[in-house]
Amino acid sequence: MTKKNKITNCWVCKNNINAFMSFGPMPIANGFLTQEQFKNEYFFEMEVAFCDHCKMFQLVNQPKPEQMFNENYAFFSGTSKLMGLHFKEFANHVINDYLNVVKNPFVVEIGSNDGIMLKHFAQQGIRHLGIEPSANVAKVAMDQGINTIVEFFDKSLAEKIVSEHGQADAYVAANVMCHIPYINSIVEGIKVLLKQDGIIMFEDPYFGNVMQKTTYDQIYDEHTFLFTVHSIQYLFNQFDMEVIDVEPQKSHGGSMRYVIAHKGAKPVQADVYKQLEHERELGLTESATYEKFRVNCEQYRTNLLGLLNDIKSKGKSISGYAATSKSTTIINYCGITTDHLDCIYDTTPIKQGKLSPGAHIPIVDYAKFKDNYPDYALLFGYNHEKEIMAKEQNFIQQGGMWITYVPEVKII
Ligand code: JHZ
Ligand code: SAH
Ligand code: ZN
């Protein structure tokens, strides 16, 4: 049964919002399951809204955080080598450009997962604390000696951290700020946690890229929000903090890194104003743009399902490649089934041997891909294209073909 617990007011500014689009009933994106679990599988109506007042794009309906982030969480950050390098660069940027002038600095990261970023602070002997509610991924970090607490960050936890460790010089986060519905409590918590001259640096998928490339697969249960500089500026201005710099990133199909400080504490860089202007040019502050986005999503769905049906009508085989969270939206919104995909190959041990959320497509160890190449492979992990192509060169050499849907549906 599809559960409804819909909000009617914006999570950020509390103004009235209305959904402009539904992606239909959706399961938990990382809810890989066994056959015995089918009867209790959770679905919610995945509807999205744009708040015309604070400019925040958001889900109006989603599972509770504990249903998604717990001791069975299936996403381990360390599965991508290139993301490992990305987070080393992120950590060194914070250390070299902000912490070098501070005596005995203290860094807090939320959503620290398996320690992919925090380990670079730990290895340099920097005082650090990770906040990670999913116990299984947190354990991987703790086993490496990275200080981690298994909790959800919010204002009351921030107060507790300050009383035990003092205020932080840097607050860092990646791909987690957009995951938290009670975002105002998070920002209030950061305000309490951060020293007067401290720095906030976080990154998340950028709605500008999602809109331009129609990568609607960034919309799933975990992503309560897709940010823009406009919406982030509104969010932090509410609590006397401001965006002082923006740094576009290629990761996850296009992300934005926001640098934020207490109001007046640090100079605002020109790039912030440039990006705000660019967002107005793209129409990201106008409801009409979101209506166009809906039409584009529907077109992409028609194109992808049409291509898969066409290939199957010729008797050819197709497998999925990389059981990403994003693939749950593509599969369930487009109506992709086990009639289309034989299986999905993936590197994550706890996903292997299970079935995909909703459509119940088998997840198979990627090492078996080469033993049984399909005619076509649908690249769900397009954001890891470089890494995947490098290890799967043989597939093409043996006559296999990749199907992508970013930035358009096509055979590569
Ligand atoms: P990947 C997750 O999204 C969830 P997902 C979360 N909500 C988020 O925002 C981002 O991460 C940060 C597989 N894979 O990174 C392993 C291969 O099979 O796009 C994983 O199952 N071969 C927190 O899940 C999946 O892809 C490979 O070579 O969309 C991870 O997908 C590589 C590199 C990955 O994140
Ligand atoms: N930063 C890593 C992990 C992102 S996955 C990366 O970019 O690869 C998102 C993580 O945020 C999950 O491990 C999840 O358990 C955690 N999370 C979700 N809500 C949180 C909250 N309120 N406080 C801290 N972490 C949270
Ligand atoms: Zn709002």
Short mmCIF file of C-alpha atoms and ligand atoms in Angstrom, two decimals:
data_model
loop_
_atom_site.label_atom_id
_atom_site.label_comp_id
_atom_site.label_asym_id
_atom_site.label_seq_id
_atom_site.Cartn_x
_atom_site.Cartn_y
_atom_site.Cartn_z
CA MET A 1 0.00 0.00 0.00
CA THR A 2 1.22 3.51 -0.79
CA LYS A 3 1.54 5.65 2.35
CA LYS A 4 0.59 9.33 2.37
CA ASN A 5 1.85 11.82 4.92
CA LYS A 6 1.99 14.84 2.74
CA ILE A 7 3.22 18.28 3.82
CA THR A 8 1.39 21.37 2.59
CA ASN A 9 3.88 23.95 3.86
CA CYS A 10 7.45 24.53 2.75
CA TRP A 11 10.04 22.86 5.04
CA VAL A 12 12.07 26.07 5.01
CA CYS A 13 9.85 29.16 4.97
CA LYS A 14 6.49 27.55 5.94
CA ASN A 15 4.62 29.15 3.04
CA ASN A 16 1.96 27.09 1.32
CA ILE A 17 3.25 24.76 -1.42
CA ASN A 18 1.56 22.58 -4.04
CA ALA A 19 3.05 19.58 -5.82
CA PHE A 20 3.62 20.24 -9.55
CA MET A 21 4.46 16.64 -10.39
CA SER A 22 4.14 13.06 -9.16
CA PHE A 23 6.57 10.26 -10.01
CA GLY A 24 4.04 7.72 -8.76
CA PRO A 25 4.42 5.16 -5.98
CA MET A 26 8.09 4.78 -5.02
CA PRO A 27 9.86 2.33 -2.72
CA ILE A 28 12.84 3.22 -0.48
CA ALA A 29 15.66 3.87 -2.99
CA ASN A 30 18.21 1.85 -1.02
CA GLY A 31 15.65 -0.72 0.13
CA PHE A 32 17.23 -3.75 -1.58
CA LEU A 33 15.30 -6.75 -0.34
CA THR A 34 14.76 -10.50 -0.27
CA GLN A 35 11.65 -12.27 -1.58
CA GLU A 36 10.36 -12.79 1.99
CA GLN A 37 10.30 -9.02 2.45
CA PHE A 38 8.07 -8.30 -0.58
CA LYS A 39 4.82 -8.32 1.40
CA ASN A 40 6.03 -5.55 3.73
CA GLU A 41 7.70 -3.40 1.09
CA TYR A 42 7.09 0.29 1.78
CA PHE A 43 5.86 2.65 -0.95
CA PHE A 44 5.10 6.38 -0.86
CA GLU A 45 3.68 8.72 -3.49
CA MET A 46 6.71 10.67 -4.72
CA GLU A 47 5.45 14.18 -5.39
CA VAL A 48 7.59 17.30 -5.72
CA ALA A 49 6.95 21.02 -5.21
CA PHE A 50 8.75 24.29 -5.83
CA CYS A 51 8.31 26.99 -3.18
CA ASP A 52 7.85 30.25 -5.01
CA HIS A 53 8.76 32.21 -1.88
CA CYS A 54 12.13 30.74 -0.73
CA LYS A 55 12.80 28.99 -4.10
CA MET A 56 13.33 25.55 -2.54
CA PHE A 57 12.62 22.44 -4.64
CA GLN A 58 11.37 19.69 -2.30
CA LEU A 59 9.53 16.42 -1.80
CA VAL A 60 6.11 16.77 -0.20
CA ASN A 61 5.97 13.16 0.89
CA GLN A 62 8.71 10.77 2.05
CA PRO A 63 9.57 7.98 4.50
CA LYS A 64 10.86 8.85 7.98
CA PRO A 65 14.66 9.30 8.27
CA GLU A 66 15.00 6.13 10.43
CA GLN A 67 13.38 4.06 7.65
CA MET A 68 16.17 5.09 5.27
CA PHE A 69 19.21 5.56 7.51
CA ASN A 70 19.81 2.68 9.88
CA GLU A 71 22.11 -0.28 10.53
CA ASN A 72 21.20 -1.78 7.14
CA TYR A 73 22.06 1.27 5.01
CA ALA A 74 23.22 0.08 1.57
CA PHE A 75 25.31 3.02 0.35
CA PHE A 76 29.02 2.88 1.23
CA SER A 77 30.86 5.98 0.00
CA GLY A 78 34.11 4.06 -0.49
CA THR A 79 32.68 2.12 -3.48
CA SER A 80 34.06 4.77 -5.85
CA LYS A 81 37.83 5.28 -6.08
CA LEU A 82 37.42 8.59 -7.88
CA MET A 83 35.09 9.90 -5.16
CA GLY A 84 37.86 8.96 -2.72
CA LEU A 85 40.18 11.35 -4.56
CA HIS A 86 37.44 13.97 -4.71
CA PHE A 87 37.06 13.94 -0.92
CA LYS A 88 40.82 14.04 -0.35
CA GLU A 89 40.84 17.27 -2.40
CA PHE A 90 37.83 18.60 -0.39
CA ALA A 91 39.59 17.91 2.95
CA ASN A 92 42.88 19.45 1.79
CA HIS A 93 41.02 22.54 0.56
CA VAL A 94 39.52 23.06 4.05
CA ILE A 95 42.86 22.42 5.76
CA ASN A 96 45.04 24.56 3.49
CA ASP A 97 42.66 27.46 2.92
CA TYR A 98 40.92 27.74 6.31
CA LEU A 99 42.41 25.63 9.11
CA ASN A 100 46.12 26.31 8.66
CA VAL A 101 45.88 29.59 10.56
CA VAL A 102 43.93 28.05 13.46
CA LYS A 103 45.55 26.59 16.58
CA ASN A 104 44.33 23.04 17.40
CA PRO A 105 41.36 23.19 14.98
CA PHE A 106 38.19 21.10 15.43
CA VAL A 107 36.23 19.76 12.42
CA VAL A 108 32.72 18.30 12.47
CA GLU A 109 31.30 16.33 9.55
CA ILE A 110 27.72 15.12 9.33
CA GLY A 111 26.84 12.16 7.10
CA SER A 112 30.46 11.00 7.42
CA ASN A 113 29.47 7.47 6.28
CA ASP A 114 32.52 5.15 6.08
CA GLY A 115 34.96 8.00 6.73
CA ILE A 116 35.79 8.70 3.08
CA MET A 117 36.46 12.41 3.83
CA LEU A 118 37.06 12.54 7.57
CA LYS A 119 39.99 10.11 7.37
CA HIS A 120 42.05 12.84 5.67
CA PHE A 121 41.59 15.10 8.70
CA ALA A 122 42.24 12.20 11.09
CA GLN A 123 45.43 11.18 9.26
CA GLN A 124 46.80 14.71 9.68
CA GLY A 125 46.12 14.58 13.42
CA ILE A 126 43.30 17.14 13.25
CA ARG A 127 40.67 17.04 16.01
CA HIS A 128 37.51 15.69 14.33
CA LEU A 129 34.05 14.25 14.93
CA GLY A 130 31.78 12.45 12.48
CA ILE A 131 28.00 12.28 12.98
CA GLU A 132 26.59 9.23 11.19
CA PRO A 133 23.24 7.60 12.08
CA SER A 134 23.70 4.51 9.89
CA ALA A 135 25.56 2.17 12.27
CA ASN A 136 26.92 -0.24 9.64
CA VAL A 137 28.69 2.42 7.56
CA ALA A 138 29.79 4.30 10.71
CA LYS A 139 31.48 1.11 11.93
CA VAL A 140 33.77 1.08 8.87
CA ALA A 141 34.97 4.56 9.88
CA MET A 142 35.30 3.72 13.59
CA ASP A 143 37.33 0.60 12.74
CA GLN A 144 39.88 2.95 11.13
CA GLY A 145 40.10 5.06 14.27
CA ILE A 146 37.91 7.90 12.98
CA ASN A 147 35.91 9.51 15.83
CA THR A 148 32.25 8.95 15.00
CA ILE A 149 28.95 9.06 16.87
CA VAL A 150 25.94 7.13 15.63
CA GLU A 151 23.26 9.84 15.81
CA PHE A 152 21.16 12.14 13.64
CA PHE A 153 22.53 15.69 13.71
CA ASP A 154 20.12 18.44 14.79
CA LYS A 155 20.12 21.49 17.07
CA SER A 156 20.05 19.56 20.34
CA LEU A 157 22.96 17.32 19.29
CA ALA A 158 24.92 20.46 18.29
CA GLU A 159 24.44 21.84 21.81
CA LYS A 160 25.68 18.57 23.29
CA ILE A 161 28.77 18.55 21.04
CA VAL A 162 29.62 22.13 22.05
CA SER A 163 29.34 21.28 25.74
CA GLU A 164 31.61 18.24 25.35
CA HIS A 165 34.13 19.39 22.72
CA GLY A 166 33.72 23.15 22.35
CA GLN A 167 32.76 25.00 19.15
CA ALA A 168 33.97 23.92 15.71
CA ASP A 169 36.29 25.75 13.32
CA ALA A 170 34.87 23.92 10.33
CA TYR A 171 31.57 22.19 9.60
CA VAL A 172 31.74 20.00 6.51
CA ALA A 173 29.19 17.78 4.77
CA ALA A 174 28.68 16.11 1.40
CA ASN A 175 25.46 14.72 0.00
CA VAL A 176 23.64 14.87 3.30
CA MET A 177 22.32 18.42 3.83
CA CYS A 178 19.76 17.84 1.06
CA HIS A 179 18.67 14.64 2.87
CA ILE A 180 17.28 16.23 6.03
CA PRO A 181 13.64 17.40 6.16
CA TYR A 182 14.05 19.29 9.46
CA ILE A 183 16.68 21.44 7.74
CA ASN A 184 15.98 24.56 9.82
CA SER A 185 17.00 22.66 12.97
CA ILE A 186 20.23 21.64 11.20
CA VAL A 187 21.08 25.23 10.32
CA GLU A 188 20.22 26.40 13.85
CA GLY A 189 22.51 23.63 15.11
CA ILE A 190 25.33 24.83 12.85
CA LYS A 191 24.88 28.36 14.21
CA VAL A 192 25.38 27.08 17.76
CA LEU A 193 28.25 24.81 16.77
CA LEU A 194 30.35 27.15 14.65
CA LYS A 195 32.92 29.61 16.04
CA GLN A 196 32.45 33.25 15.06
CA ASP A 197 35.18 33.01 12.39
CA GLY A 198 34.47 29.37 11.53
CA ILE A 199 33.68 28.01 8.08
CA ILE A 200 30.85 25.86 6.70
CA MET A 201 31.52 23.91 3.52
CA PHE A 202 29.10 21.43 2.01
CA GLU A 203 28.09 20.09 -1.38
CA ASP A 204 25.00 18.46 -2.83
CA PRO A 205 23.55 17.70 -6.28
CA TYR A 206 22.73 21.03 -7.94
CA PHE A 207 19.24 21.64 -9.26
CA GLY A 208 20.69 23.76 -12.11
CA ASN A 209 22.35 20.61 -13.52
CA VAL A 210 19.32 18.43 -12.83
CA MET A 211 17.11 20.83 -14.76
CA GLN A 212 19.52 21.33 -17.67
CA LYS A 213 20.20 17.59 -18.15
CA THR A 214 16.77 16.33 -17.01
CA THR A 215 18.51 14.07 -14.49
CA TYR A 216 15.27 13.54 -12.58
CA ASP A 217 16.85 10.41 -11.07
CA GLN A 218 18.38 12.72 -8.44
CA ILE A 219 14.85 12.82 -7.03
CA TYR A 220 14.24 9.94 -4.62
CA ASP A 221 13.23 9.44 -0.98
CA GLU A 222 16.60 10.45 0.52
CA HIS A 223 16.73 13.75 -1.40
CA THR A 224 14.20 15.89 0.45
CA PHE A 225 15.64 18.92 -1.37
CA LEU A 226 17.55 19.81 -4.50
CA PHE A 227 19.34 23.07 -3.78
CA THR A 228 20.18 26.22 -5.72
CA VAL A 229 22.27 29.15 -4.49
CA HIS A 230 19.01 31.09 -4.14
CA SER A 231 17.41 28.52 -1.84
CA ILE A 232 20.58 28.01 0.22
CA GLN A 233 21.01 31.74 0.63
CA TYR A 234 17.42 32.04 1.91
CA LEU A 235 17.86 29.07 4.26
CA PHE A 236 21.01 30.42 5.94
CA ASN A 237 19.96 34.09 5.91
CA GLN A 238 17.10 33.10 8.20
CA PHE A 239 19.71 32.44 10.89
CA ASP A 240 22.15 35.30 10.18
CA MET A 241 24.60 33.33 8.09
CA GLU A 242 25.52 33.97 4.44
CA VAL A 243 26.94 32.25 1.37
CA ILE A 244 30.45 33.62 0.81
CA ASP A 245 31.55 31.42 -2.10
CA VAL A 246 30.26 28.77 -4.50
CA GLU A 247 32.35 26.09 -6.22
CA PRO A 248 30.66 23.98 -8.95
CA GLN A 249 31.67 20.29 -8.92
CA LYS A 250 31.44 17.54 -11.56
CA SER A 251 30.57 14.84 -9.01
CA HIS A 252 27.17 13.09 -9.01
CA GLY A 253 26.31 14.49 -12.43
CA GLY A 254 26.83 18.11 -11.30
CA SER A 255 26.98 19.35 -7.72
CA MET A 256 27.47 22.69 -5.98
CA ARG A 257 29.81 23.29 -3.06
CA TYR A 258 28.65 26.14 -0.81
CA VAL A 259 31.01 28.06 1.48
CA ILE A 260 29.11 29.79 4.27
CA ALA A 261 30.01 31.90 7.32
CA HIS A 262 28.36 33.94 10.05
CA LYS A 263 27.04 37.17 8.49
CA GLY A 264 29.77 39.80 8.08
CA ALA A 265 32.55 37.48 9.29
CA LYS A 266 34.16 36.97 5.86
CA PRO A 267 34.02 38.75 2.46
CA VAL A 268 31.46 37.54 -0.11
CA GLN A 269 33.15 36.49 -3.35
CA ALA A 270 31.96 37.77 -6.74
CA ASP A 271 31.17 34.21 -7.88
CA VAL A 272 28.17 34.16 -5.53
CA TYR A 273 26.54 37.09 -7.34
CA LYS A 274 27.48 35.61 -10.74
CA GLN A 275 25.85 32.28 -9.88
CA LEU A 276 22.70 34.01 -8.58
CA GLU A 277 22.47 35.91 -11.87
CA HIS A 278 23.05 32.68 -13.83
CA GLU A 279 20.21 31.02 -11.89
CA ARG A 280 17.84 33.85 -12.80
CA GLU A 281 18.85 33.45 -16.46
CA LEU A 282 18.15 29.71 -16.25
CA GLY A 283 14.72 30.48 -14.80
CA LEU A 284 15.40 28.60 -11.56
CA THR A 285 13.46 31.21 -9.59
CA GLU A 286 10.31 30.86 -11.76
CA SER A 287 7.52 28.29 -11.35
CA ALA A 288 7.15 28.01 -15.14
CA THR A 289 10.61 26.40 -15.38
CA TYR A 290 9.50 23.57 -13.08
CA GLU A 291 6.48 22.96 -15.28
CA LYS A 292 8.84 22.63 -18.26
CA PHE A 293 10.99 20.24 -16.21
CA ARG A 294 7.90 18.03 -15.66
CA VAL A 295 7.24 17.86 -19.41
CA ASN A 296 10.91 16.98 -20.03
CA CYS A 297 10.79 14.16 -17.44
CA GLU A 298 7.75 12.68 -19.15
CA GLN A 299 9.50 12.87 -22.53
CA TYR A 300 12.64 11.16 -21.15
CA ARG A 301 10.51 8.39 -19.68
CA THR A 302 8.81 7.81 -23.05
CA ASN A 303 12.17 7.80 -24.84
CA LEU A 304 13.88 5.36 -22.46
CA LEU A 305 11.01 2.90 -22.22
CA GLY A 306 10.58 3.10 -26.02
CA LEU A 307 14.26 2.26 -26.59
CA LEU A 308 14.20 -0.68 -24.15
CA ASN A 309 10.97 -2.07 -25.68
CA ASP A 310 12.48 -1.73 -29.13
CA ILE A 311 15.63 -3.66 -28.16
CA LYS A 312 13.57 -6.39 -26.46
CA SER A 313 11.30 -6.73 -29.52
CA LYS A 314 14.44 -7.71 -31.46
CA GLY A 315 15.14 -10.50 -28.97
CA LYS A 316 18.27 -8.88 -27.50
CA SER A 317 19.33 -8.98 -23.84
CA ILE A 318 19.80 -5.99 -21.53
CA SER A 319 21.36 -5.75 -18.06
CA GLY A 320 21.57 -2.78 -15.73
CA TYR A 321 24.98 -1.58 -14.52
CA ALA A 322 25.37 -0.09 -10.99
CA ALA A 323 22.39 -0.41 -8.64
CA THR A 324 22.47 3.26 -7.69
CA SER A 325 19.85 4.92 -5.52
CA LYS A 326 19.02 6.96 -8.61
CA SER A 327 18.15 3.80 -10.56
CA THR A 328 15.18 3.22 -8.23
CA THR A 329 13.51 6.35 -9.62
CA ILE A 330 14.33 5.52 -13.25
CA ILE A 331 13.11 1.93 -12.95
CA ASN A 332 9.89 2.61 -11.05
CA TYR A 333 8.91 5.84 -12.82
CA CYS A 334 9.57 4.49 -16.33
CA GLY A 335 7.97 1.11 -15.59
CA ILE A 336 11.12 -0.93 -16.26
CA THR A 337 10.63 -4.57 -15.22
CA THR A 338 12.33 -7.96 -15.22
CA ASP A 339 11.00 -8.27 -18.79
CA HIS A 340 13.48 -5.55 -19.76
CA LEU A 341 16.48 -6.16 -17.48
CA ASP A 342 17.87 -9.61 -16.65
CA CYS A 343 19.74 -8.23 -13.66
CA ILE A 344 21.76 -5.25 -12.40
CA TYR A 345 25.51 -5.67 -11.85
CA ASP A 346 26.96 -3.90 -8.81
CA THR A 347 30.07 -3.82 -6.61
CA THR A 348 28.37 -3.48 -3.19
CA PRO A 349 28.37 -6.79 -1.25
CA ILE A 350 25.18 -6.04 0.74
CA LYS A 351 23.19 -5.32 -2.44
CA GLN A 352 24.37 -8.48 -4.24
CA GLY A 353 21.97 -11.43 -4.04
CA LYS A 354 19.07 -9.12 -3.19
CA LEU A 355 16.33 -7.70 -5.43
CA SER A 356 15.94 -4.09 -6.50
CA PRO A 357 13.34 -1.94 -4.71
CA GLY A 358 9.92 -1.99 -6.38
CA ALA A 359 10.69 -3.86 -9.61
CA HIS A 360 12.58 -6.72 -7.92
CA ILE A 361 15.33 -7.06 -10.49
CA PRO A 362 18.17 -9.32 -9.22
CA ILE A 363 21.40 -7.60 -8.13
CA VAL A 364 24.47 -9.56 -9.20
CA ASP A 365 28.17 -9.22 -8.32
CA TYR A 366 29.79 -7.08 -11.05
CA ALA A 367 32.61 -9.64 -11.32
CA LYS A 368 30.11 -11.91 -13.13
CA PHE A 369 29.39 -9.31 -15.84
CA LYS A 370 32.28 -10.53 -17.99
CA ASP A 371 31.11 -14.17 -17.79
CA ASN A 372 27.76 -13.35 -19.33
CA TYR A 373 27.88 -10.11 -21.32
CA PRO A 374 24.41 -8.95 -22.39
CA ASP A 375 23.84 -7.34 -25.81
CA TYR A 376 23.20 -4.00 -24.07
CA ALA A 377 24.00 -2.58 -20.64
CA LEU A 378 21.97 0.27 -19.19
CA LEU A 379 24.39 2.58 -17.37
CA PHE A 380 22.65 3.59 -14.12
CA GLY A 381 26.03 4.76 -12.75
CA TYR A 382 26.57 7.45 -15.42
CA ASN A 383 28.21 9.67 -12.81
CA HIS A 384 30.95 7.02 -12.53
CA GLU A 385 31.26 6.60 -16.31
CA LYS A 386 35.06 7.14 -16.35
CA GLU A 387 35.67 4.59 -13.59
CA ILE A 388 33.25 2.03 -15.03
CA MET A 389 34.43 2.36 -18.66
CA ALA A 390 38.03 1.92 -17.53
CA LYS A 391 37.31 -1.48 -15.97
CA GLU A 392 34.75 -2.69 -18.52
CA GLN A 393 36.61 -1.97 -21.79
CA ASN A 394 36.21 -5.59 -22.86
CA PHE A 395 32.43 -5.32 -23.00
CA ILE A 396 32.60 -2.95 -25.98
CA GLN A 397 35.42 -4.92 -27.57
CA GLN A 398 33.19 -8.01 -27.45
CA GLY A 399 30.44 -6.11 -29.30
CA GLY A 400 28.42 -4.94 -26.29
CA MET A 401 26.70 -1.56 -26.27
CA TRP A 402 25.99 0.90 -23.49
CA ILE A 403 22.66 2.67 -23.13
CA THR A 404 22.59 6.00 -21.33
CA TYR A 405 19.90 8.56 -20.52
CA VAL A 406 22.17 11.50 -19.65
CA PRO A 407 22.12 14.11 -21.10
CA GLU A 408 19.72 12.30 -23.47
CA VAL A 409 18.44 8.77 -24.05
CA LYS A 410 20.82 7.08 -26.50
CA ILE A 411 23.06 4.13 -27.31
CA ILE A 412 26.72 5.06 -26.84
P1 JHZ B 1 26.37 6.38 -6.74
C1 JHZ B 1 24.05 7.61 -3.07
O1 JHZ B 1 23.50 7.74 -4.36
C2 JHZ B 1 22.97 7.90 -2.05
P2 JHZ B 1 23.76 6.63 -5.47
C3 JHZ B 1 22.99 9.27 -1.49
N1 JHZ B 1 21.63 9.71 -1.29
C4 JHZ B 1 23.68 10.27 -2.34
O2 JHZ B 1 23.34 11.43 -2.36
C5 JHZ B 1 24.92 9.84 -3.05
O3 JHZ B 1 25.15 8.46 -2.94
C6 JHZ B 1 26.13 10.49 -2.48
C7 JHZ B 1 27.86 1.05 -7.74
N2 JHZ B 1 29.11 1.11 -8.53
O4 JHZ B 1 27.69 6.68 -6.18
C8 JHZ B 1 28.12 0.87 -6.26
C9 JHZ B 1 29.46 0.05 -9.33
O5 JHZ B 1 28.74 -0.96 -9.42
O6 JHZ B 1 26.04 6.99 -8.05
C10 JHZ B 1 26.91 1.46 -5.62
O7 JHZ B 1 25.89 0.47 -5.48
N3 JHZ B 1 30.64 0.12 -10.03
C11 JHZ B 1 23.67 9.28 -0.17
O8 JHZ B 1 23.49 5.29 -4.91
C12 JHZ B 1 26.42 2.48 -6.63
O9 JHZ B 1 27.13 2.26 -7.86
C13 JHZ B 1 31.48 1.18 -9.93
O10 JHZ B 1 32.54 1.21 -10.57
O11 JHZ B 1 23.00 7.03 -6.67
C14 JHZ B 1 26.72 3.89 -6.10
O12 JHZ B 1 26.18 4.82 -6.93
C15 JHZ B 1 31.09 2.29 -9.10
C16 JHZ B 1 31.98 3.49 -8.97
C17 JHZ B 1 29.89 2.21 -8.41
O13 JHZ B 1 25.34 6.82 -5.63
N1 SAH B 2 29.20 12.10 2.74
C1 SAH B 2 29.19 10.81 2.08
C2 SAH B 2 27.92 10.02 2.42
C3 SAH B 2 26.64 10.51 1.83
S1 SAH B 2 25.35 9.38 2.19
C4 SAH B 2 29.32 10.97 0.59
O1 SAH B 2 29.13 12.05 0.06
O2 SAH B 2 29.60 9.96 -0.06
C5 SAH B 2 24.38 10.32 3.30
C6 SAH B 2 24.73 9.95 4.72
O3 SAH B 2 24.11 10.89 5.61
C7 SAH B 2 24.23 8.58 5.12
O4 SAH B 2 25.32 7.79 5.53
C8 SAH B 2 23.21 8.85 6.22
O5 SAH B 2 23.18 7.85 7.22
C9 SAH B 2 23.66 10.20 6.77
N2 SAH B 2 22.62 11.05 7.40
C10 SAH B 2 21.30 11.14 7.11
N3 SAH B 2 20.70 12.02 7.92
C11 SAH B 2 21.64 12.52 8.75
C12 SAH B 2 21.62 13.46 9.83
N4 SAH B 2 20.51 14.06 10.23
N5 SAH B 2 22.78 13.70 10.47
C13 SAH B 2 23.93 13.09 10.10
N6 SAH B 2 24.00 12.22 9.08
C14 SAH B 2 22.87 11.92 8.43
ZN ZN B 3 9.71 28.06 1.06
#
